Amino acid sequence: MAQQFDSPQTETQLREIQDKLYQHSKEVYDAGGRPAFKGLLEIMSAEATIVTAIHNIKSNHGSETPGVDSKTMRKDYLQRSHSWVIRDIQSAFKHFEPQKIRRKYIDKPGKAEKRPLGIPTIRDRIVQECMRIVLEPILEPQFFAHSYGFRPMRDTVMALERIKRLSHTTGHYWIVEGDISKCFDNIDHSILLRRLYHIGVKDRRVLQIVKAMLKAGIMDECTINEYGTPQGGIISPLLANAYLDIMDEWITKQWENKKTRHIYASPGNRRGALYKTSLIPGCLVRYADDFVIITDTRAHAEQWKAKLQIFLQNRLKLALSTEKTLITDVRRKHIKFLGYEFKMIPGNSKKGYITKTIPDRDRLQRKVDSIAESIKKIPRNYSREQFIGEINRINSQVRGIIQYYQCCTWVNLAMHKYSRRLQLIAKSRLKQYRGEWIPANQTQNLPHIHQQRKQKIPSIKYRDIYVGFTALAFCKWENVLPKNQSETPYSEEGRQLYFKRTKKKRTNARLDEMYSENTSRAVCYGKWGDLNNFEFTMNRAYALNRDRLKCRVCGGWLISSTLCTHRINPCLPLNQVNRVNNLVSLHKKCFDAVNNPNQDISEFDSKTQQKIKGLRDKLITSHTCNN
């Protein structure tokens, strides 16, 4: 029987529903079946889901990139009234007619061809995010365990680690490097919709919306899109994973997840039994449309390639790229995967080989060249303060490269090769500021990195401190643990495991329930009511989270009192005035005291009086600056 859930009234309830969707889907799938869910459209179109979706989108850099209608998130949604935004998105769900997609081409690193991106309108993006919020917890527990692309709490490092461990444990060194020709452009819509229905999306209204999204035309190209899912759409990665999961299932059922009549005590015993059959060994690791199959001999690798080519053509209407789908013995030659180079070299281990992983040399060269050009192009007329800002920007790029590649066993050698070059370019650019070579541990920027290093780096003196260009050589190999399959954003255990690994806590849910109808009217108290747009009503709840349900003036609990949200500087431009950092949560009594400079505040204690005066002063200053 299909499962249904009530529509969420708050973000807390929405998160509880996500956990329940995930748990039920996992339980049914682990028992050998497939889940069934109806009533999904009501969850997707609920006010709490829409507000959450908009909050998720607005934090992305692309939220201000317009679609064919030229509308942007901030101007056309965040600055409109809360009720108008909710009605607009809910009406989109009732009669969904997607607008055409704006096509944009971006460069592919190291290649002459460009990657096509499809940019939906903001309205369609919000609808897609609402759908992703509900569909992802249904699909996640059913996806292949070692598919790592565009999935929560997974990354490229985990995919590389899986390949390393497979080669060590199995002693298999023949790898099929899979490359599907124009995968996202050739996805068959009918096959995808049937797959979504098969794995639990039984709400046909939702499937109709997905179909309409897929068929949306492309501006200046076509009225109806017959194939593919546009790269750039919010829901596209999830749909692509659902589509390619058909391939994952087919490959893994032939070896890794092959059903056996006997239950074995350990994976090793099971593999030993499989080797005694005529089955072809093959272990899959996939990241989006990039994948590898690891097997034991060239003959078996050739068989995998041939069988996979036939399967993709017959079942998925896709094709392997004959030029880019390679068969490699990693004892003789490296493979390139996700920006890394992987090879097995003779070493002290049971199998006689150890792992050698390094950054993809071509890609690393391009990144270093790009940073070198950025240093050279820093304007000559910059002040010392502006130049320090550029140093910080360049340093963040260098640290980004290091953090991506520090999982490579030979990362130190690779980085040292380019480090000196960047340092010399940086020193040359510092001449006009009388730059010096200063030991890194004597500079004051990036202390967690520089304090451990005595190597000299090009630095600039600012007042009494030195600020330096960090070095690519300031890196070290970091051991990576395999993906813990229990780690997920949709269970309490999974979230705790993620926090333990990354020390990143989940953002608290909005405390929407704190704002009753009466409280909402109180929030709009005063002459700033015309600024109470959608962004304000959304961010006031996040400000309350930050303030931990306490008044920022008197420190009292806001649970049983009338709650007001105060703007520290109400004279800021509309695109800044309602951001969380400009909002504070107050009791109505404290709110009145802050906004009425003539009110007697002697009844408050001295500490509270100081805070009231401080907020009053900021109001006076903001009005003075505005005038």
Short mmCIF file of C-alpha atoms in Angstrom, two decimals, residues 116-421:
data_model
loop_
_atom_site.label_atom_id
_atom_site.label_comp_id
_atom_site.label_asym_id
_atom_site.label_seq_id
_atom_site.Cartn_x
_atom_site.Cartn_y
_atom_site.Cartn_z
CA PRO A 116 26.07 23.45 -22.45
CA LEU A 117 24.21 24.64 -19.35
CA GLY A 118 20.45 24.99 -19.17
CA ILE A 119 19.25 27.80 -16.90
CA PRO A 120 15.56 27.59 -15.85
CA THR A 121 13.66 30.63 -14.62
CA ILE A 122 13.72 31.40 -10.90
CA ARG A 123 10.10 30.24 -10.54
CA ASP A 124 10.88 26.89 -12.15
CA ARG A 125 14.02 26.55 -10.01
CA ILE A 126 11.98 26.99 -6.85
CA VAL A 127 9.53 24.31 -8.00
CA GLN A 128 12.45 21.99 -8.80
CA GLU A 129 14.01 22.53 -5.37
CA CYS A 130 10.68 21.81 -3.65
CA MET A 131 10.56 18.53 -5.58
CA ARG A 132 14.17 17.66 -4.82
CA ILE A 133 13.57 18.19 -1.09
CA VAL A 134 10.88 15.48 -1.14
CA LEU A 135 12.24 13.08 -3.76
CA GLU A 136 15.84 12.84 -2.52
CA PRO A 137 15.09 11.03 0.77
CA ILE A 138 12.97 8.52 -1.18
CA LEU A 139 15.66 7.74 -3.75
CA GLU A 140 18.80 7.97 -1.60
CA PRO A 141 18.52 4.64 0.25
CA GLN A 142 17.85 2.82 -3.04
CA PHE A 143 20.86 4.13 -4.94
CA PHE A 144 24.00 2.01 -5.34
CA ALA A 145 26.27 2.31 -2.30
CA HIS A 146 29.30 3.29 -4.36
CA SER A 147 27.73 5.95 -6.51
CA TYR A 148 29.22 9.20 -5.20
CA GLY A 149 28.30 12.03 -7.58
CA PHE A 150 25.74 14.71 -6.66
CA ARG A 151 24.65 12.93 -3.51
CA PRO A 152 24.58 14.39 0.01
CA MET A 153 27.56 13.75 2.30
CA ARG A 154 29.61 12.21 -0.54
CA ASP A 155 32.52 13.53 -2.59
CA THR A 156 35.24 12.68 -5.11
CA VAL A 157 37.70 11.71 -2.38
CA MET A 158 35.42 8.87 -1.27
CA ALA A 159 35.17 7.58 -4.84
CA LEU A 160 38.97 7.55 -5.17
CA GLU A 161 39.35 5.82 -1.80
CA ARG A 162 36.92 3.11 -2.91
CA ILE A 163 39.05 2.38 -6.01
CA LYS A 164 42.22 2.23 -3.89
CA ARG A 165 40.71 -0.19 -1.40
CA LEU A 166 39.19 -2.41 -4.09
CA SER A 167 42.57 -2.80 -5.80
CA HIS A 168 44.23 -3.63 -2.47
CA THR A 169 41.64 -6.14 -1.26
CA THR A 170 40.86 -7.92 -4.53
CA GLY A 171 44.25 -7.81 -6.24
CA HIS A 172 42.46 -6.79 -9.45
CA TYR A 173 44.34 -4.29 -11.58
CA TRP A 174 42.48 -4.18 -14.89
CA ILE A 175 40.17 -1.18 -15.10
CA VAL A 176 37.52 -0.20 -17.63
CA GLU A 177 37.39 3.61 -17.65
CA GLY A 178 33.80 4.28 -18.65
CA ASP A 179 32.81 7.36 -20.60
CA ILE A 180 29.20 7.73 -21.76
CA SER A 181 28.91 9.93 -24.82
CA LYS A 182 26.83 13.05 -24.04
CA CYS A 183 25.07 11.26 -21.20
CA PHE A 184 22.88 14.07 -19.89
CA ASP A 185 21.84 15.16 -23.39
CA ASN A 186 20.60 11.69 -24.35
CA ILE A 187 18.56 10.59 -21.34
CA ASP A 188 15.30 9.05 -22.54
CA HIS A 189 12.35 10.68 -20.79
CA SER A 190 10.04 7.66 -20.90
CA ILE A 191 12.65 5.35 -19.38
CA LEU A 192 13.38 7.89 -16.63
CA LEU A 193 9.71 8.36 -15.72
CA ARG A 194 9.15 4.59 -15.59
CA ARG A 195 12.20 4.29 -13.34
CA LEU A 196 10.90 6.94 -10.94
CA TYR A 197 7.56 5.14 -10.75
CA HIS A 198 9.32 1.81 -10.20
CA ILE A 199 11.41 3.09 -7.29
CA GLY A 200 8.53 4.62 -5.37
CA VAL A 201 7.18 7.84 -6.91
CA LYS A 202 3.58 6.71 -7.38
CA ASP A 203 2.12 10.22 -7.36
CA ARG A 204 1.29 10.68 -11.06
CA ARG A 205 0.88 14.45 -10.62
CA VAL A 206 4.53 14.65 -9.64
CA LEU A 207 5.55 12.53 -12.62
CA GLN A 208 3.59 14.85 -14.92
CA ILE A 209 5.49 17.84 -13.56
CA VAL A 210 8.82 16.03 -14.02
CA LYS A 211 7.79 15.22 -17.59
CA ALA A 212 6.92 18.86 -18.26
CA MET A 213 10.29 19.95 -16.84
CA LEU A 214 12.13 17.53 -19.09
CA LYS A 215 10.16 18.62 -22.16
CA ALA A 216 10.73 22.35 -21.55
CA GLY A 217 12.05 23.96 -24.71
CA ILE A 218 15.37 25.70 -25.08
CA MET A 219 15.41 29.35 -26.13
CA ASP A 220 16.54 29.85 -29.76
CA GLU A 221 16.94 26.07 -30.18
CA CYS A 222 13.73 24.09 -29.81
CA THR A 223 10.14 24.37 -28.60
CA ILE A 224 10.03 20.89 -27.05
CA ASN A 225 13.06 19.06 -25.72
CA GLU A 226 12.71 15.41 -26.75
CA TYR A 227 15.79 14.00 -24.98
CA GLY A 228 18.03 14.77 -22.05
CA THR A 229 17.91 16.54 -18.74
CA PRO A 230 19.49 20.02 -18.82
CA GLN A 231 22.75 20.47 -16.96
CA GLY A 232 22.09 23.44 -14.71
CA GLY A 233 18.63 22.42 -13.50
CA ILE A 234 18.40 21.90 -9.72
CA ILE A 235 16.68 18.53 -9.98
CA SER A 236 18.73 17.31 -12.98
CA PRO A 237 21.53 15.60 -10.98
CA LEU A 238 18.99 13.63 -8.94
CA LEU A 239 17.12 12.56 -12.08
CA ALA A 240 20.38 11.58 -13.81
CA ASN A 241 21.36 9.43 -10.83
CA ALA A 242 17.94 7.74 -10.92
CA TYR A 243 18.47 7.01 -14.62
CA LEU A 244 22.02 5.69 -14.28
CA ASP A 245 20.98 3.63 -11.27
CA ILE A 246 19.53 1.23 -13.85
CA MET A 247 23.08 0.67 -15.09
CA ASP A 248 24.42 0.39 -11.53
CA GLU A 249 21.84 -2.26 -10.71
CA TRP A 250 22.62 -4.30 -13.84
CA ILE A 251 26.40 -4.25 -13.30
CA THR A 252 26.37 -4.97 -9.58
CA LYS A 253 23.87 -7.82 -9.80
CA GLN A 254 26.42 -9.74 -11.88
CA TRP A 255 29.10 -9.74 -9.17
CA GLU A 256 29.09 -7.38 -6.17
CA ASN A 257 25.39 -7.82 -5.33
CA LYS A 258 24.92 -11.20 -6.94
CA LYS A 259 22.24 -13.16 -5.11
CA THR A 260 23.54 -16.41 -3.61
CA ARG A 261 21.59 -19.25 -2.10
CA HIS A 262 24.03 -19.50 0.78
CA ILE A 263 24.60 -16.72 3.35
CA TYR A 264 28.34 -16.29 3.93
CA ALA A 265 30.00 -15.31 7.19
CA SER A 266 32.20 -12.64 5.58
CA PRO A 267 32.54 -10.77 2.26
CA GLY A 268 35.86 -12.57 1.71
CA ASN A 269 34.23 -15.99 1.92
CA ARG A 270 31.52 -14.84 -0.46
CA ARG A 271 34.07 -13.57 -3.01
CA GLY A 272 35.96 -16.85 -2.74
CA ALA A 273 32.81 -18.78 -3.61
CA LEU A 274 32.02 -16.48 -6.55
CA TYR A 275 35.52 -17.01 -7.97
CA LYS A 276 34.72 -20.71 -8.29
CA THR A 277 31.85 -19.94 -10.67
CA SER A 278 31.97 -18.82 -14.30
CA LEU A 279 30.94 -15.29 -13.35
CA ILE A 280 33.09 -12.38 -14.51
CA PRO A 281 34.49 -10.35 -11.57
CA GLY A 282 33.65 -6.68 -11.71
CA CYS A 283 33.37 -3.92 -9.09
CA LEU A 284 31.79 -0.59 -9.97
CA VAL A 285 32.62 2.90 -8.72
CA ARG A 286 30.58 5.74 -10.24
CA TYR A 287 30.63 9.51 -9.90
CA ALA A 288 27.82 11.01 -12.01
CA ASP A 289 28.54 9.88 -15.59
CA ASP A 290 32.19 8.99 -14.85
CA PHE A 291 32.73 5.40 -13.71
CA VAL A 292 35.21 2.56 -13.55
CA ILE A 293 34.78 -1.21 -13.45
CA ILE A 294 37.64 -3.07 -11.76
CA THR A 295 38.29 -6.66 -12.86
CA ASP A 296 41.04 -9.28 -12.89
CA THR A 297 42.13 -9.81 -16.52
CA ARG A 298 42.22 -8.02 -19.85
CA ALA A 299 39.85 -10.60 -21.33
CA HIS A 300 37.29 -9.93 -18.62
CA ALA A 301 37.73 -6.17 -19.06
CA GLU A 302 37.02 -6.55 -22.79
CA GLN A 303 33.92 -8.59 -21.99
CA TRP A 304 32.67 -5.97 -19.56
CA LYS A 305 33.14 -3.23 -22.15
CA ALA A 306 31.34 -5.17 -24.88
CA LYS A 307 28.44 -6.22 -22.63
CA LEU A 308 28.07 -2.72 -21.22
CA GLN A 309 27.96 -1.19 -24.70
CA ILE A 310 25.08 -3.49 -25.66
CA PHE A 311 23.24 -2.88 -22.37
CA LEU A 312 23.45 0.89 -22.64
CA GLN A 313 22.19 0.89 -26.22
CA ASN A 314 19.32 -1.52 -25.61
CA ARG A 315 18.14 -0.47 -22.15
CA LEU A 316 19.12 3.18 -21.72
CA LYS A 317 19.56 4.39 -25.32
CA LEU A 318 23.04 5.64 -24.43
CA ALA A 319 26.40 4.89 -26.01
CA LEU A 320 29.92 4.43 -24.71
CA SER A 321 32.49 6.72 -26.24
CA THR A 322 34.78 4.34 -28.12
CA GLU A 323 37.67 6.83 -27.95
CA LYS A 324 37.40 7.66 -24.25
CA THR A 325 36.33 4.28 -22.83
CA LEU A 326 39.73 2.75 -22.09
CA ILE A 327 41.01 -0.52 -20.68
CA THR A 328 44.06 -0.07 -18.49
CA ASP A 329 46.39 -2.26 -16.45
CA VAL A 330 47.12 0.10 -13.57
CA ARG A 331 50.36 -1.76 -12.79
CA ARG A 332 51.71 -0.37 -16.07
CA LYS A 333 49.87 2.88 -16.63
CA HIS A 334 47.86 5.35 -14.60
CA ILE A 335 44.16 6.12 -15.08
CA LYS A 336 42.65 9.59 -14.78
CA PHE A 337 39.52 9.82 -12.65
CA LEU A 338 37.87 12.95 -11.22
CA GLY A 339 41.03 15.03 -11.44
CA TYR A 340 43.29 12.37 -9.91
CA GLU A 341 45.80 9.94 -11.41
CA PHE A 342 45.74 6.42 -10.00
CA LYS A 343 48.32 3.66 -10.40
CA MET A 344 49.58 0.57 -8.54
CA ILE A 345 53.35 0.33 -8.10
CA PRO A 346 55.54 -2.45 -6.61
CA GLY A 347 55.68 -2.15 -2.83
CA ASN A 348 55.66 -3.85 0.52
CA SER A 349 52.16 -5.34 0.78
CA LYS A 350 50.53 -8.76 0.67
CA LYS A 351 49.62 -8.36 -2.98
CA GLY A 352 53.04 -6.92 -3.88
CA TYR A 353 51.67 -3.53 -4.96
CA ILE A 354 50.87 -0.26 -3.23
CA THR A 355 48.82 2.74 -4.33
CA LYS A 356 50.26 5.77 -6.05
CA THR A 357 47.83 8.65 -6.45
CA ILE A 358 48.78 12.12 -7.64
CA PRO A 359 46.88 15.15 -8.92
CA ASP A 360 45.99 15.01 -12.59
CA ARG A 361 49.07 16.72 -13.96
CA ASP A 362 47.32 18.52 -16.81
CA ARG A 363 44.57 19.83 -14.56
CA LEU A 364 47.00 20.91 -11.84
CA GLN A 365 49.13 22.71 -14.42
CA ARG A 366 46.06 24.66 -15.62
CA LYS A 367 45.11 25.64 -12.08
CA VAL A 368 48.63 26.82 -11.28
CA ASP A 369 48.77 28.80 -14.54
CA SER A 370 45.46 30.44 -13.65
CA ILE A 371 46.71 31.48 -10.19
CA ALA A 372 49.97 32.78 -11.68
CA GLU A 373 48.00 34.97 -14.10
CA SER A 374 45.80 36.22 -11.26
CA ILE A 375 48.88 37.35 -9.32
CA LYS A 376 50.37 39.11 -12.35
CA LYS A 377 47.09 40.90 -13.10
CA ILE A 378 46.66 42.50 -9.68
CA PRO A 379 46.29 46.22 -10.58
CA ARG A 380 49.34 48.40 -10.04
CA ASN A 381 47.31 51.23 -8.53
CA TYR A 382 46.04 49.19 -5.59
CA SER A 383 46.57 50.50 -2.08
CA ARG A 384 48.31 48.33 0.49
CA GLU A 385 44.94 47.42 2.01
CA GLN A 386 43.51 46.42 -1.37
CA PHE A 387 46.60 44.37 -2.13
CA ILE A 388 46.21 42.44 1.14
CA GLY A 389 42.66 41.63 0.04
CA GLU A 390 44.12 40.17 -3.17
CA ILE A 391 46.65 38.13 -1.17
CA ASN A 392 43.77 36.63 0.81
CA ARG A 393 41.89 35.82 -2.41
CA ILE A 394 44.93 34.12 -3.98
CA ASN A 395 45.63 32.23 -0.75
CA SER A 396 42.09 30.84 -0.71
CA GLN A 397 42.63 29.49 -4.24
CA VAL A 398 45.93 27.87 -3.25
CA ARG A 399 44.40 26.28 -0.16
CA GLY A 400 41.46 25.07 -2.27
CA ILE A 401 43.85 23.16 -4.56
CA ILE A 402 45.66 21.67 -1.57
CA GLN A 403 42.45 20.56 0.14
CA TYR A 404 41.18 18.85 -3.03
CA TYR A 405 44.41 16.95 -3.63
CA GLN A 406 45.65 16.22 -0.10
CA CYS A 407 44.10 12.75 -0.33
CA CYS A 408 46.75 11.84 -2.96
CA THR A 409 49.58 9.70 -1.58
CA TRP A 410 52.19 11.66 -3.59
CA VAL A 411 50.65 15.09 -3.11
CA ASN A 412 53.82 16.60 -1.58
CA LEU A 413 55.99 15.87 -4.62
CA ALA A 414 53.34 17.20 -7.01
CA MET A 415 52.86 20.47 -5.10
CA HIS A 416 56.57 21.11 -4.57
CA LYS A 417 57.05 21.03 -8.33
CA TYR A 418 54.92 24.18 -8.79
CA SER A 419 55.25 25.89 -5.41
CA ARG A 420 58.53 27.72 -6.11
CA ARG A 421 57.21 29.14 -9.37
#
